[in-house]
Short mmCIF file of C-alpha atoms in Angstrom, two decimals:
data_model
loop_
_atom_site.label_atom_id
_atom_site.label_comp_id
_atom_site.label_asym_id
_atom_site.label_seq_id
_atom_site.Cartn_x
_atom_site.Cartn_y
_atom_site.Cartn_z
CA MET A 1 -17.61 151.07 240.15
CA THR A 2 -15.41 148.87 242.76
CA MET A 3 -12.71 150.87 245.40
CA ASN A 4 -9.68 148.57 242.80
CA THR A 5 -11.06 150.59 239.54
CA LYS A 6 -11.29 154.05 241.07
CA ALA A 7 -7.44 153.07 242.50
CA GLN A 8 -6.88 152.00 238.63
CA ILE A 9 -7.20 155.23 237.49
CA ARG A 10 -6.83 157.60 239.80
CA LEU A 11 -3.18 155.88 239.48
CA THR A 12 -3.70 156.44 235.22
CA GLU A 13 -4.48 160.35 235.93
CA THR A 14 -1.55 160.61 237.81
CA ILE A 15 1.40 158.88 235.48
CA ALA A 16 -0.61 161.04 232.67
CA ILE A 17 0.19 163.95 234.47
CA LEU A 18 3.66 163.03 235.60
CA PHE A 19 4.27 161.88 232.15
CA ILE A 20 3.37 165.70 230.29
CA PHE A 21 5.22 167.50 233.12
CA PHE A 22 8.08 165.38 232.06
CA ILE A 23 7.60 166.38 228.97
CA LEU A 24 7.32 170.42 229.24
CA VAL A 25 10.36 168.90 231.23
CA THR A 26 12.13 167.92 228.55
CA LEU A 27 11.23 171.47 225.94
CA GLY A 28 11.73 172.96 228.35
CA ILE A 29 15.63 171.89 228.41
CA ILE A 30 15.76 171.89 224.88
CA PHE A 31 14.49 175.04 224.95
CA PHE A 32 17.18 177.01 226.94
CA TYR A 33 19.91 174.12 225.04
CA LYS A 34 18.63 176.01 221.69
CA TYR A 35 18.22 179.88 223.18
CA ASN A 36 22.14 179.48 225.16
CA GLN A 37 23.47 178.44 221.95
CA VAL A 38 22.34 181.27 220.33
CA ALA A 39 23.52 183.58 223.32
CA VAL A 40 26.74 181.81 222.86
CA LYS A 41 27.13 182.89 219.79
CA GLU A 42 25.25 186.13 219.49
CA LYS A 43 28.09 187.18 222.83
CA GLN A 44 31.45 185.76 220.68
CA HIS A 45 30.29 187.88 217.80
CA GLY A 46 29.98 190.92 219.87
CA LEU A 47 32.85 190.75 221.75
CA LEU A 48 34.64 190.58 218.14
CA GLN A 49 33.31 193.86 217.42
CA ALA A 50 34.22 195.06 220.66
CA ARG A 51 37.53 193.81 219.70
CA ALA A 52 37.41 195.16 215.83
CA LEU A 53 36.00 198.04 217.93
CA ASP A 54 39.61 198.37 220.34
CA THR A 55 41.78 197.01 216.94
CA THR A 56 40.65 200.34 215.31
CA LEU A 57 40.57 203.12 218.13
CA LYS A 58 43.77 201.91 218.96
CA THR A 59 45.59 202.56 215.36
CA LEU A 60 43.39 205.29 214.98
CA PHE A 61 45.61 206.45 217.94
CA LEU A 62 49.07 205.32 216.38
CA PRO A 63 51.95 208.06 216.52
CA GLU A 64 53.83 206.63 214.19
CA LEU A 65 50.54 207.05 211.61
CA GLN A 66 48.62 210.06 213.30
CA CYS A 67 49.25 213.45 211.70
CA SER A 68 51.07 215.93 213.97
CA LYS A 69 51.82 219.91 213.84
CA ALA A 70 53.66 221.88 215.53
CA ASP A 71 55.74 220.26 218.93
CA ALA A 72 54.19 216.55 217.41
CA GLU A 73 50.44 217.47 219.04
CA PRO A 74 48.07 214.99 217.22
CA GLU A 75 45.50 215.90 214.81
CA GLN A 76 42.45 214.76 215.43
CA ASN A 77 41.12 211.36 212.62
CA CYS A 78 44.42 211.86 209.80
CA MET A 79 47.01 209.91 209.19
CA ASP A 80 49.92 210.89 207.84
CA LEU A 81 51.17 209.09 204.43
CA MET A 82 54.65 210.32 204.81
CA LYS A 83 54.13 207.96 207.99
CA VAL A 84 51.46 205.70 206.35
CA ARG A 85 54.20 205.05 203.24
CA ALA A 86 56.85 203.18 206.19
CA ALA A 87 54.26 202.18 208.66
CA ALA A 88 54.10 198.50 206.69
CA ASP A 89 57.72 198.25 206.51
CA VAL A 90 57.55 198.93 210.09
CA PHE A 91 55.28 197.07 211.75
CA GLY A 92 56.31 193.81 209.77
CA GLN A 93 59.90 194.52 211.36
CA HIS A 94 58.09 194.72 214.39
CA THR A 95 55.23 192.45 214.24
CA SER A 96 56.30 189.52 216.69
CA ASP A 97 58.15 191.78 220.00
CA TYR A 98 55.46 194.60 219.86
CA TYR A 99 52.68 194.75 217.48
CA ILE A 100 50.87 191.31 217.78
CA GLN A 101 50.27 192.44 221.52
CA LEU A 102 48.46 196.20 220.37
CA PHE A 103 46.55 194.37 216.70
CA SER A 104 46.83 190.35 217.72
CA PHE A 105 45.03 188.12 214.73
CA SER A 106 44.01 190.96 212.25
CA ARG A 107 44.11 192.94 208.98
CA ILE A 108 44.62 196.70 209.25
CA SER A 109 44.50 198.73 205.65
CA LEU A 110 43.97 202.84 204.36
CA HIS A 111 42.34 203.39 201.43
CA GLN A 112 42.39 206.79 200.01
CA ALA A 113 39.64 208.00 198.04
CA TYR A 114 40.05 211.46 196.77
CA PRO A 115 41.92 212.99 195.09
CA GLU A 116 43.60 209.51 194.08
CA ARG A 117 42.60 206.25 194.91
CA GLY A 118 44.70 204.40 197.25
CA GLU A 119 45.61 201.85 199.27
CA TRP A 120 48.39 200.34 202.07
CA LEU A 121 48.58 196.76 204.10
CA LEU A 122 49.19 197.98 207.31
CA TYR A 123 49.73 194.41 209.00
CA GLU A 124 48.25 191.77 208.78
CA GLN A 125 48.21 188.47 211.12
CA GLN A 126 46.19 185.65 210.35
CA ALA A 127 44.90 183.02 213.47
CA PRO A 128 46.75 179.62 212.69
CA ASP A 129 43.56 177.93 213.79
CA ALA A 130 40.95 180.25 212.44
CA GLU A 131 37.82 179.14 212.48
CA GLY A 132 36.98 181.67 210.27
CA ASN A 133 35.06 184.16 212.16
CA ARG A 134 35.48 187.86 211.73
CA ALA A 135 34.04 191.74 212.24
CA ASN A 136 35.03 194.62 209.58
CA THR A 137 35.31 197.74 210.93
CA PHE A 138 35.05 200.87 208.70
CA PHE A 139 36.77 204.54 210.16
CA VAL A 140 36.57 207.49 207.81
CA VAL A 141 39.94 209.67 208.11
CA ALA A 142 41.65 212.65 206.29
CA LEU A 143 45.12 211.79 204.94
CA ARG A 144 47.63 214.21 205.01
CA ASP A 145 50.68 214.27 202.07
CA ILE A 146 53.23 216.50 201.96
CA GLY A 147 53.67 218.68 198.12
CA GLU A 148 55.19 221.65 196.77
CA GLU A 149 52.92 223.76 198.03
CA GLY A 150 52.79 222.61 200.78
CA TYR A 151 50.51 220.13 203.32
CA SER A 152 47.46 219.14 200.99
CA TYR A 153 44.74 216.65 202.27
CA GLY A 154 42.68 214.08 200.49
CA TYR A 155 40.43 211.70 201.84
CA GLY A 156 39.98 207.96 203.04
CA TYR A 157 38.44 205.31 205.57
CA LEU A 158 40.38 202.96 207.57
CA ASN A 159 39.61 199.34 207.38
CA VAL A 160 39.90 197.09 210.11
CA THR A 161 39.25 192.84 210.25
CA VAL A 162 39.80 191.21 212.91
CA LEU A 163 39.96 187.14 213.05
CA SER A 164 39.69 184.45 215.28
CA MET B 1 -21.37 163.30 237.57
CA ALA B 2 -21.66 166.45 236.89
CA GLY B 3 -19.17 166.81 239.67
CA LYS B 4 -16.27 164.74 238.13
CA ASN B 5 -16.65 166.58 235.32
CA ALA B 6 -16.31 169.79 236.47
CA LYS B 7 -13.08 168.43 238.34
CA GLY B 8 -11.30 167.21 235.68
CA GLN B 9 -11.93 170.43 233.59
CA MET B 10 -10.44 171.85 236.21
CA GLU B 11 -7.80 169.90 236.31
CA MET B 12 -6.97 170.29 232.33
CA VAL B 13 -7.35 173.87 232.65
CA GLY B 14 -5.36 174.11 235.67
CA LEU B 15 -2.45 172.09 233.15
CA VAL B 16 -3.11 174.76 230.13
CA VAL B 17 -2.26 177.77 232.72
CA ILE B 18 0.62 176.86 233.39
CA VAL B 19 2.07 175.35 229.81
CA ILE B 20 1.09 179.34 229.04
CA LEU B 21 3.03 180.74 232.20
CA ILE B 22 6.06 178.45 231.17
CA THR B 23 5.91 179.74 228.27
CA MET B 24 5.16 182.82 229.00
CA GLY B 25 8.53 182.60 230.68
CA MET B 26 11.01 181.29 228.45
CA LEU B 27 9.99 183.59 225.56
CA PHE B 28 10.49 186.98 228.00
CA MET B 29 13.80 184.85 228.74
CA ALA B 30 14.94 184.86 225.36
CA ALA B 31 13.29 188.60 224.80
CA PHE B 32 15.61 190.20 227.03
CA GLY B 33 19.05 188.10 226.89
CA LEU B 34 19.26 189.15 222.56
CA ARG B 35 18.68 192.91 223.75
CA LYS B 36 21.75 194.87 221.96
CA SER B 37 23.09 197.47 224.20
CA PRO B 38 23.08 199.83 222.97
CA GLU B 39 25.85 202.25 224.47
CA LYS B 40 28.96 201.58 222.01
CA SER B 41 26.35 201.43 218.56
CA ILE B 42 25.91 205.11 219.78
CA VAL B 43 29.93 205.96 220.68
CA VAL B 44 31.08 204.42 216.76
CA LYS B 45 28.14 206.49 214.84
CA LYS B 46 28.81 209.85 216.53
CA GLY B 47 33.01 209.46 215.82
CA LEU B 48 31.94 208.65 212.29
CA ALA B 49 29.87 211.46 211.83
CA VAL B 50 33.02 213.62 213.54
CA SER B 51 35.50 212.48 211.47
CA ALA B 52 34.30 211.90 208.14
CA MET B 53 32.94 216.03 208.81
CA SER B 54 36.79 216.58 209.56
CA ALA B 55 37.69 215.39 206.37
CA LEU B 56 35.54 216.37 203.59
CA VAL B 57 35.88 220.27 204.42
CA LYS B 58 39.93 219.65 204.75
CA THR B 59 40.12 217.83 201.71
CA THR B 60 42.44 219.55 199.17
CA VAL B 61 40.75 219.93 195.28
CA THR B 62 43.45 219.82 192.72
CA ASP B 63 40.90 219.87 189.95
CA ALA B 64 43.07 222.21 187.10
CA ASP B 65 39.56 223.54 186.06
CA CYS B 66 39.13 225.09 189.30
CA VAL B 67 40.94 228.62 188.42
CA PRO B 68 41.86 229.14 185.31
CA GLY B 69 45.58 229.00 184.23
CA ALA B 70 46.31 227.82 187.64
CA ALA B 71 46.83 225.23 188.98
CA ALA B 72 45.79 226.09 192.69
CA GLU B 73 45.16 223.69 195.85
CA LEU B 74 42.30 224.55 197.11
CA GLN B 75 40.23 223.45 200.22
CA LEU B 76 36.58 221.91 199.31
CA GLY B 77 34.89 223.41 203.08
CA GLU B 78 37.59 226.52 203.86
CA ASP B 79 37.17 226.95 199.89
CA ILE B 80 35.02 225.84 197.89
CA LEU B 81 31.72 226.13 200.42
CA ALA B 82 32.89 229.03 201.37
CA ASP B 83 32.47 229.92 197.54
CA CYS B 84 29.35 228.77 197.39
CA ALA B 85 27.60 230.45 200.20
CA VAL B 86 29.22 234.10 198.64
CA ASN B 87 27.80 233.05 195.27
CA ARG B 88 24.80 230.91 196.10
CA GLY B 89 22.94 233.53 194.54
CA THR B 90 23.90 232.35 190.75
CA SER B 91 23.92 228.71 191.39
CA PRO B 92 24.02 226.37 189.66
CA ASP B 93 25.33 228.13 186.13
CA GLY B 94 26.14 231.64 187.16
CA TYR B 95 28.87 233.01 188.24
CA SER B 96 31.15 231.39 190.55
CA ARG B 97 34.89 232.48 192.11
CA PHE B 98 36.27 228.38 191.14
CA HIS B 99 35.02 226.11 188.36
CA CYS B 100 36.07 223.05 189.61
CA GLY B 101 35.08 220.40 187.42
CA LEU B 102 33.40 223.21 185.36
CA LYS B 103 30.78 222.99 187.63
CA HIS B 104 29.70 226.53 190.00
CA SER B 105 31.03 226.31 193.04
CA CYS B 106 27.61 224.61 195.48
CA ILE B 107 26.87 221.97 192.30
CA PHE B 108 31.09 220.96 192.45
CA PHE B 109 31.10 220.82 196.30
CA ARG B 110 27.49 219.27 196.93
CA ASP B 111 28.60 216.35 193.97
CA THR B 112 32.16 215.64 196.00
CA VAL B 113 30.70 215.28 199.40
CA GLU B 114 27.74 213.15 198.15
CA SER B 115 29.76 210.50 196.21
CA LEU B 116 32.41 210.51 198.86
CA LEU B 117 30.11 209.94 201.66
CA GLU B 118 28.62 207.39 199.45
CA GLU B 119 31.39 205.41 198.28
CA THR B 120 32.33 205.47 202.22
CA LEU B 121 29.24 205.67 203.94
CA GLY B 122 26.39 204.21 201.81
CA GLN B 123 29.03 201.35 201.03
CA TRP B 124 29.06 200.07 204.67
CA GLY B 125 25.10 200.17 204.96
CA LYS B 126 25.00 203.32 206.71
CA ARG B 127 22.46 206.02 206.56
CA TYR B 128 22.97 209.50 206.29
CA GLU B 129 22.21 212.85 206.11
CA MET B 130 23.85 216.29 205.41
CA ARG B 131 22.91 219.71 205.81
CA PHE B 132 24.63 222.82 205.18
CA ALA B 133 22.56 226.71 205.74
CA LEU B 134 24.21 230.35 206.01
CA LEU B 135 23.48 232.39 208.51
CA ASP B 136 24.16 235.77 207.10
CA LEU B 137 25.16 238.75 208.40
CA ALA B 138 20.82 239.79 209.25
CA GLY B 139 20.98 236.76 211.17
CA ARG B 140 18.64 235.45 208.53
CA ARG B 141 18.93 231.08 207.71
CA GLU B 142 19.05 229.96 204.66
CA GLU B 143 20.16 226.18 203.48
CA LEU B 144 22.94 226.45 200.93
CA PHE B 145 21.09 223.03 198.66
CA PRO B 146 19.29 220.14 199.03
CA VAL B 147 20.15 217.58 201.84
CA VAL B 148 22.85 215.06 200.99
CA GLY B 149 22.57 211.34 201.58
CA SER B 150 19.28 208.96 202.00
CA GLY B 151 18.06 210.41 205.25
CA CYS B 152 17.12 209.41 208.87
CA PRO B 153 14.22 209.98 209.58
CA ARG B 154 14.94 208.40 213.20
CA GLU B 155 17.55 207.69 215.91
CA ARG B 156 20.71 208.88 214.60
CA GLU B 157 24.27 210.46 216.13
CA SER B 158 25.90 213.39 214.91
CA SER B 159 28.81 215.93 214.00
CA ASP B 160 29.35 219.16 215.87
CA SER B 161 27.88 221.62 214.27
CA LEU B 162 30.94 223.06 211.92
CA PRO B 163 31.05 226.74 212.13
CA LEU B 164 32.83 228.62 208.31
CA GLN B 165 32.55 231.96 209.05
CA THR B 166 32.95 233.76 205.12
CA ASP B 167 32.00 236.66 203.53
CA ALA B 168 28.87 236.09 203.81
CA GLY B 169 28.09 234.94 207.04
CA ILE B 170 28.20 231.72 209.28
CA VAL B 171 28.22 228.29 206.83
CA GLU B 172 26.84 225.86 209.96
CA GLY B 173 27.35 221.70 208.80
CA ILE B 174 26.32 219.01 210.20
CA LEU B 175 26.14 214.87 209.04
CA TYR B 176 23.82 212.52 210.88
CA VAL B 177 24.69 209.34 210.74
CA CYS B 178 21.75 207.07 211.48
#
């Protein structure tokens, strides 16, 4: 084999190796881009879930809804239906100056499952340029009401849907 | 010639090794990156178990058949469950102080708890397991009725054990959410 032919073969080999190398790098970049896309979506979903949980906890500990005993001592995991019935109006009147900072764009509703069925929409604020992403959380609560015999407790749950 | 062939083969093997290493590196990166943090999930399950247990035992029963001839408001935990503990030997068809839903207290308690948990935790896709046991005055432990729920085979978070003092002993209830 002449030296020219040897050199040409060497050159072809090097070009082939470089070609394969750049294909591998391109595949790596495409893979990384796809992975990042999925990771960002997952992160977005995770943040939305975290916001839903924060909003649920804020609602559970809101003095405007929470059951209280003597000297305003709060009762855990309990909502007072007397307060709940008035809450929707109060939240509606003060959405823009107070509650929107607390709950942002979300929908908060309370449902009673026992002894009677009931539903109260406490707060709702749609995002103006919503992407349609939403995260739902549910939390069981006792629902206290006052009757002729004194306090009675129902079984219900809080549904918080955050929107983005 | 044999030497040149061996060199070519070694280069090919080298290329294959590099491709395999890059692929494995990317797979590990993807696996670690997409792993979810478990701490928040544990906090949510525990809070849900505690609140569900607390709400269940406080629930007021307004059935007209509970006390014949009287409109009594009884608590599911303090009254119905306590009656079940005392009269557990006569379940399901025998005597119990209260006959809500025309059932023995143990049957009524179990059915009510099962339907409420299924309507809430079950509908939300959560698996759960609820147990009530009686620690009698002699220190013996006895399950009051079969376990409620679909069961939690692996990782689970529980409510605190809820002790209820009755005439028959201490009733301990625990709810697992998984």
